[in-house]
């Protein structure tokens, strides 16, 4: 059950879609607009440029199944979920994009009920094709999650750095979780690594050491695990970002997806290195530095 965006009644909207039923509020009768089969809880924000260029999805979807970065990030996330939150029933991914992480979760945990949300329904059309009808997809604003005490685990992977009000999002995640539920967040870290890639991706920030943990604790979470990710490849990432800065100074515009375009052999080599890192993380290694930070925390 979902909260009504109109009368704010909690749990007043049953999931529609099956047998032509509507997503409508039993309390006030409000019908959530449905676009291409996707219920839209924040329709006024569709196709606005709030944090991400929806046109990027078309290119992104091609890289997600093959690129070392997406493949190994999904492997790490499924591994950590398995370690820290065994057998959750209800999982929500915020900012699921084209559904590549949900697809990995669906394959690894077939018994889990999956929900994916996005601000841009354009990405959700890809997700629907990838995931089938078993996964609930909805359009919503992460700063106003229409659910209370509903989920066992909520994930947001490279999402909240796009949102100015990141603490508001964490607070909403907290209230959308059942007591004892867990959250998994991945963000880019180290402000010193800021480059044209962050501008092109509409990032609001790269996180400082301890910043995400502090913000999670501020809204009532207890930290279970925190580690860097993309640590072994950090020297390469620094070189690549330096090159972007040089290009920018020379007036050449950077391609935000340039770091995914590479020969096959190189992609395979980087995949192997990140694969080793994922294995070591699974074995308990906590990496002090790295391109990303992943934090798992629990609602009391
Ligand atoms: Zn209502």
CSV table of C-alpha atoms and ligand atoms in Angstrom, one decimal:
chain,number,residue,atom,x,y,z
A,1,UNK,CA,0.0,0.0,0.0
A,2,UNK,CA,1.2,3.5,-0.8
A,3,UNK,CA,0.5,6.9,0.6
A,4,UNK,CA,-1.9,9.3,-1.2
A,5,UNK,CA,-0.1,12.2,-2.8
A,6,UNK,CA,-3.3,14.3,-2.6
A,7,UNK,CA,-4.9,13.7,0.8
A,8,UNK,CA,-1.6,12.4,2.4
A,9,UNK,CA,-3.5,9.4,3.9
A,10,UNK,CA,-1.0,6.7,4.7
A,11,UNK,CA,-1.4,3.3,3.0
A,12,UNK,CA,-4.6,4.3,1.2
A,13,UNK,CA,-3.5,3.4,-2.3
A,14,UNK,CA,-3.4,-0.3,-3.4
A,15,UNK,CA,-1.1,-1.3,-6.2
A,16,UNK,CA,-3.1,-1.2,-9.4
A,17,UNK,CA,-2.3,-2.5,-12.9
A,18,UNK,CA,-3.5,-6.0,-12.4
A,19,UNK,CA,-6.7,-6.8,-14.3
A,20,UNK,CA,-6.9,-3.1,-15.2
A,21,UNK,CA,-7.3,-1.9,-11.7
A,22,UNK,CA,-6.4,1.7,-10.9
A,23,UNK,CA,-3.9,3.1,-8.5
A,24,UNK,CA,-6.5,5.1,-6.6
A,25,UNK,CA,-7.0,6.3,-3.0
A,26,UNK,CA,-9.7,4.6,-0.9
A,27,UNK,CA,-9.8,7.7,1.3
A,28,UNK,CA,-10.2,10.6,-1.2
A,29,UNK,CA,-10.7,8.8,-4.5
A,30,UNK,CA,-7.7,10.4,-6.1
A,31,UNK,CA,-6.4,8.4,-9.1
A,32,UNK,CA,-2.7,8.4,-9.5
A,33,UNK,CA,-2.0,9.2,-13.2
A,34,UNK,CA,-0.5,6.3,-15.2
A,35,UNK,CA,1.8,6.9,-18.1
A,36,UNK,CA,2.9,3.9,-20.2
A,37,UNK,CA,1.8,1.6,-17.4
A,38,UNK,CA,3.9,3.5,-14.8
A,39,UNK,CA,2.0,5.2,-11.9
A,40,UNK,CA,3.3,8.8,-11.5
A,41,UNK,CA,3.3,10.1,-8.0
A,42,UNK,CA,5.2,13.3,-9.0
A,43,UNK,CA,3.9,13.9,-12.5
A,44,UNK,CA,4.7,17.6,-12.3
A,45,UNK,CA,8.4,16.7,-12.3
A,46,UNK,CA,8.4,14.5,-15.4
A,47,UNK,CA,10.9,15.5,-18.0
A,48,UNK,CA,12.2,18.4,-16.0
A,49,UNK,CA,16.0,18.7,-15.9
A,50,UNK,CA,16.3,18.0,-12.2
A,51,UNK,CA,19.6,16.3,-11.7
A,52,UNK,CA,20.0,14.0,-14.7
A,53,UNK,CA,19.7,14.3,-18.4
A,54,UNK,CA,17.1,11.6,-19.4
A,55,UNK,CA,18.6,11.4,-22.9
A,56,UNK,CA,21.6,9.7,-21.3
A,57,UNK,CA,19.6,6.6,-20.7
A,58,UNK,CA,19.6,5.7,-24.4
A,59,UNK,CA,23.4,5.3,-24.3
A,60,UNK,CA,23.7,4.1,-20.8
A,61,UNK,CA,21.6,1.0,-21.3
A,62,UNK,CA,24.1,-0.3,-23.8
A,63,UNK,CA,27.0,-0.1,-21.3
A,64,UNK,CA,25.2,-1.5,-18.3
A,65,UNK,CA,25.3,-5.1,-19.4
A,66,UNK,CA,29.0,-5.1,-20.5
A,67,UNK,CA,31.0,-2.3,-18.8
A,68,UNK,CA,33.3,-3.4,-16.0
A,69,UNK,CA,32.0,-0.6,-13.8
A,70,UNK,CA,28.3,-1.5,-13.9
A,71,UNK,CA,28.8,-5.3,-13.8
A,72,UNK,CA,31.2,-5.2,-10.8
A,73,UNK,CA,29.2,-2.6,-8.9
A,74,UNK,CA,26.1,-4.8,-9.3
A,75,UNK,CA,28.1,-7.8,-8.0
A,76,UNK,CA,29.3,-5.9,-5.0
A,77,UNK,CA,25.8,-4.6,-4.1
A,78,UNK,CA,24.3,-8.1,-4.4
A,79,UNK,CA,27.1,-9.5,-2.3
A,80,UNK,CA,26.8,-6.9,0.5
A,81,UNK,CA,23.0,-7.2,0.5
A,82,UNK,CA,23.4,-11.0,1.0
A,83,UNK,CA,25.9,-10.5,3.8
A,84,UNK,CA,24.1,-7.8,5.8
A,85,UNK,CA,20.4,-8.1,5.1
A,86,UNK,CA,19.8,-11.8,4.5
A,87,UNK,CA,16.4,-12.7,3.0
A,88,UNK,CA,14.6,-9.4,2.9
A,89,UNK,CA,11.0,-9.6,1.4
A,90,UNK,CA,10.5,-6.1,0.1
A,91,UNK,CA,13.2,-4.2,-1.6
A,92,UNK,CA,12.9,-0.7,-3.1
A,93,UNK,CA,15.6,0.8,-5.3
A,94,UNK,CA,15.4,4.6,-5.6
A,95,UNK,CA,16.6,6.0,-8.9
A,96,UNK,CA,16.7,2.6,-10.6
A,97,UNK,CA,17.2,4.1,-14.0
A,98,UNK,CA,17.0,1.4,-16.6
A,99,UNK,CA,16.9,-1.4,-14.0
A,100,UNK,CA,20.3,-2.9,-14.3
A,101,UNK,CA,20.8,-3.4,-10.5
A,102,UNK,CA,17.3,-4.7,-10.1
A,103,UNK,CA,18.0,-7.2,-12.8
A,104,UNK,CA,21.0,-8.5,-10.9
A,105,UNK,CA,19.0,-8.6,-7.7
A,106,UNK,CA,16.2,-10.5,-9.5
A,107,UNK,CA,18.6,-13.1,-10.7
A,108,UNK,CA,20.4,-13.5,-7.4
A,109,UNK,CA,17.3,-13.3,-5.1
A,110,UNK,CA,14.3,-14.6,-7.1
A,111,UNK,CA,12.1,-14.7,-4.0
A,112,UNK,CA,12.5,-11.0,-3.1
A,113,UNK,CA,9.6,-8.6,-4.0
A,114,UNK,CA,11.3,-5.8,-6.0
A,115,UNK,CA,10.2,-2.2,-6.5
A,116,UNK,CA,12.0,0.4,-8.6
A,117,UNK,CA,11.4,4.1,-8.7
A,118,UNK,CA,12.6,6.9,-10.9
A,119,UNK,CA,12.0,10.6,-11.5
A,120,UNK,CA,12.2,10.0,-15.2
A,121,UNK,CA,9.7,7.4,-16.6
A,122,UNK,CA,11.8,7.3,-19.8
A,123,UNK,CA,14.3,5.1,-17.9
A,124,UNK,CA,11.5,2.9,-16.5
A,125,UNK,CA,10.4,1.9,-20.0
A,126,UNK,CA,13.8,0.1,-20.4
A,127,UNK,CA,13.5,-1.3,-16.9
A,128,UNK,CA,10.0,-2.8,-17.7
A,129,UNK,CA,11.5,-4.5,-20.7
A,130,UNK,CA,14.3,-5.9,-18.7
A,131,UNK,CA,12.5,-6.9,-15.6
A,132,UNK,CA,9.1,-8.1,-16.8
A,133,UNK,CA,5.8,-7.5,-14.9
A,134,UNK,CA,6.9,-9.0,-11.6
A,135,UNK,CA,8.7,-5.8,-10.5
A,136,UNK,CA,6.7,-2.8,-9.4
A,137,UNK,CA,7.9,0.4,-11.1
A,138,UNK,CA,6.8,3.9,-10.2
A,139,UNK,CA,7.6,7.5,-10.9
A,140,UNK,CA,8.2,9.5,-7.8
A,141,UNK,CA,10.3,12.2,-6.1
A,142,UNK,CA,12.8,10.7,-3.7
A,143,UNK,CA,12.3,13.7,-1.5
A,144,UNK,CA,8.7,12.6,-1.0
A,145,UNK,CA,8.5,8.8,-0.9
A,146,UNK,CA,4.8,7.8,-0.8
A,147,UNK,CA,5.4,4.9,1.6
A,148,UNK,CA,5.6,4.5,5.4
A,149,UNK,CA,7.1,1.4,7.1
A,150,UNK,CA,6.8,-0.6,3.9
A,151,UNK,CA,10.2,-1.9,2.9
A,152,UNK,CA,12.8,-4.2,4.5
A,153,UNK,CA,15.7,-2.7,2.5
A,154,UNK,CA,16.0,0.4,0.4
A,155,UNK,CA,18.9,1.1,-1.9
A,156,UNK,CA,20.1,4.2,-3.8
A,157,UNK,CA,23.1,3.7,-6.0
A,158,UNK,CA,24.8,6.8,-7.4
A,159,UNK,CA,21.6,8.8,-6.9
A,160,UNK,CA,21.6,11.1,-3.9
A,161,UNK,CA,24.7,13.0,-5.1
A,162,UNK,CA,22.3,14.4,-7.8
A,163,UNK,CA,19.9,15.8,-5.3
A,164,UNK,CA,20.6,19.1,-3.4
A,165,UNK,CA,18.4,17.9,-0.4
A,166,UNK,CA,20.2,14.6,0.2
A,167,UNK,CA,19.4,14.6,3.9
A,168,UNK,CA,15.7,15.0,3.2
A,169,UNK,CA,16.0,11.9,1.0
A,170,UNK,CA,17.7,9.9,3.7
A,171,UNK,CA,14.9,11.0,6.1
A,172,UNK,CA,12.3,9.8,3.7
A,173,UNK,CA,14.1,6.4,3.3
A,174,UNK,CA,14.1,6.1,7.1
A,175,UNK,CA,10.3,6.5,7.3
A,176,UNK,CA,9.6,4.2,4.3
A,177,UNK,CA,11.5,1.4,6.0
A,178,UNK,CA,10.0,-1.1,8.5
A,179,UNK,CA,11.6,-0.8,12.0
A,180,UNK,CA,14.8,-2.8,11.8
A,181,UNK,CA,15.0,-2.4,8.0
A,182,UNK,CA,18.2,-1.5,6.2
A,183,UNK,CA,19.5,1.0,3.7
A,184,UNK,CA,22.4,0.7,1.2
A,185,UNK,CA,23.7,3.9,-0.4
A,186,UNK,CA,26.5,4.3,-2.9
A,187,UNK,CA,27.9,7.7,-3.7
A,188,UNK,CA,31.0,9.2,-5.4
A,189,UNK,CA,33.5,10.3,-2.9
A,190,UNK,CA,36.5,12.7,-2.4
A,191,UNK,CA,35.7,16.3,-3.4
A,192,UNK,CA,39.3,16.6,-4.7
A,193,UNK,CA,38.4,14.2,-7.5
A,194,UNK,CA,35.8,16.6,-8.9
A,195,UNK,CA,36.1,16.8,-12.7
A,196,UNK,CA,34.1,17.6,-15.8
A,197,UNK,CA,32.6,14.1,-15.4
A,198,UNK,CA,30.8,15.3,-12.3
A,199,UNK,CA,29.6,18.4,-14.1
A,200,UNK,CA,28.4,16.4,-17.0
A,201,UNK,CA,26.6,14.0,-14.7
A,202,UNK,CA,24.9,16.9,-12.8
A,203,UNK,CA,26.4,15.9,-9.5
A,204,UNK,CA,25.7,18.3,-6.6
A,205,UNK,CA,28.7,17.0,-4.6
A,206,UNK,CA,31.3,14.2,-4.1
A,207,UNK,CA,31.1,13.1,-0.5
A,208,UNK,CA,33.8,13.9,2.0
A,209,UNK,CA,35.2,11.2,4.3
A,210,UNK,CA,32.6,10.4,6.9
A,211,UNK,CA,29.9,12.7,5.4
A,212,UNK,CA,27.4,10.1,4.3
A,213,UNK,CA,27.8,8.2,7.6
A,214,UNK,CA,27.2,11.4,9.5
A,215,UNK,CA,24.1,12.3,7.5
A,216,UNK,CA,22.7,8.8,7.9
A,217,UNK,CA,23.2,8.9,11.7
A,218,UNK,CA,21.6,12.4,11.8
A,219,UNK,CA,18.3,11.0,10.5
A,220,UNK,CA,18.4,8.0,12.9
A,221,UNK,CA,20.3,5.2,11.2
A,222,UNK,CA,23.0,3.0,12.8
A,223,UNK,CA,26.0,2.3,10.5
A,224,UNK,CA,26.6,-1.4,9.9
A,225,UNK,CA,29.3,-1.3,7.3
A,226,UNK,CA,31.2,1.4,5.3
A,227,UNK,CA,33.8,0.9,2.7
A,228,UNK,CA,35.3,2.6,-0.4
A,229,UNK,CA,34.7,1.0,-3.8
A,230,UNK,CA,36.7,1.4,-7.0
A,231,UNK,CA,39.9,1.5,-4.9
A,232,UNK,CA,42.3,-0.6,-6.9
A,233,UNK,CA,41.5,1.4,-10.1
A,234,UNK,CA,41.7,4.8,-8.3
A,235,UNK,CA,45.1,5.7,-9.9
A,236,UNK,CA,43.6,5.1,-13.4
A,237,UNK,CA,40.5,7.1,-12.4
A,238,UNK,CA,42.7,10.0,-11.3
A,239,UNK,CA,44.6,9.9,-14.6
A,240,UNK,CA,41.4,9.8,-16.6
A,241,UNK,CA,39.9,12.8,-14.7
A,242,UNK,CA,43.1,14.8,-15.0
A,243,UNK,CA,42.9,14.2,-18.8
A,244,UNK,CA,39.3,15.6,-18.7
A,245,UNK,CA,40.5,18.7,-16.8
A,246,UNK,CA,43.3,19.3,-19.4
A,247,UNK,CA,40.8,18.9,-22.2
A,248,UNK,CA,38.5,21.3,-20.5
A,249,UNK,CA,41.2,23.9,-20.2
A,250,UNK,CA,42.0,23.5,-23.9
A,251,UNK,CA,38.3,24.1,-24.6
A,252,UNK,CA,37.4,20.5,-25.6
A,253,UNK,CA,34.0,19.3,-24.3
A,254,UNK,CA,34.1,16.1,-22.3
A,255,UNK,CA,31.9,13.2,-23.1
A,256,UNK,CA,30.2,12.1,-19.8
A,257,UNK,CA,30.3,8.5,-21.0
A,258,UNK,CA,33.9,8.5,-22.3
A,259,UNK,CA,35.1,6.3,-19.4
A,260,UNK,CA,32.9,3.5,-20.5
A,261,UNK,CA,34.1,3.5,-24.1
A,262,UNK,CA,37.1,1.3,-24.4
A,263,UNK,CA,38.5,-1.7,-26.3
A,264,UNK,CA,37.2,-5.1,-25.2
A,265,UNK,CA,40.5,-6.3,-23.8
A,266,UNK,CA,40.8,-3.3,-21.6
A,267,UNK,CA,37.3,-3.7,-20.3
A,268,UNK,CA,38.0,-7.3,-19.5
A,269,UNK,CA,41.2,-6.4,-17.7
A,270,UNK,CA,39.5,-3.8,-15.5
A,271,UNK,CA,36.6,-6.2,-14.9
A,272,UNK,CA,39.1,-8.7,-13.5
A,273,UNK,CA,40.8,-6.2,-11.2
A,274,UNK,CA,37.5,-4.9,-9.8
A,275,UNK,CA,36.4,-8.6,-9.4
A,276,UNK,CA,39.4,-9.1,-7.1
A,277,UNK,CA,38.4,-6.0,-5.2
A,278,UNK,CA,34.8,-7.3,-4.7
A,279,UNK,CA,36.2,-10.7,-3.5
A,280,UNK,CA,38.4,-8.9,-1.0
A,281,UNK,CA,35.6,-6.7,0.2
A,282,UNK,CA,33.4,-9.8,0.7
A,283,UNK,CA,36.2,-11.2,2.8
A,284,UNK,CA,36.1,-8.1,5.1
A,285,UNK,CA,38.6,-5.7,3.6
A,286,UNK,CA,37.6,-2.0,4.1
A,287,UNK,CA,39.2,0.2,1.6
A,288,UNK,CA,40.1,3.7,2.9
A,289,UNK,CA,40.1,5.5,-0.4
A,290,UNK,CA,38.3,4.9,-3.8
A,291,UNK,CA,36.1,6.6,-6.4
A,292,UNK,CA,32.9,5.6,-4.5
A,293,UNK,CA,31.7,5.0,-1.0
A,294,UNK,CA,29.2,2.4,-0.1
A,295,UNK,CA,27.4,2.5,3.3
A,296,UNK,CA,25.0,0.0,4.8
A,297,UNK,CA,22.9,1.1,7.8
A,298,UNK,CA,19.9,0.0,9.8
A,299,UNK,CA,16.8,1.7,11.1
A,300,UNK,CA,16.3,1.1,14.8
B,1,LIG,ZN1,-6.2,10.3,-1.0
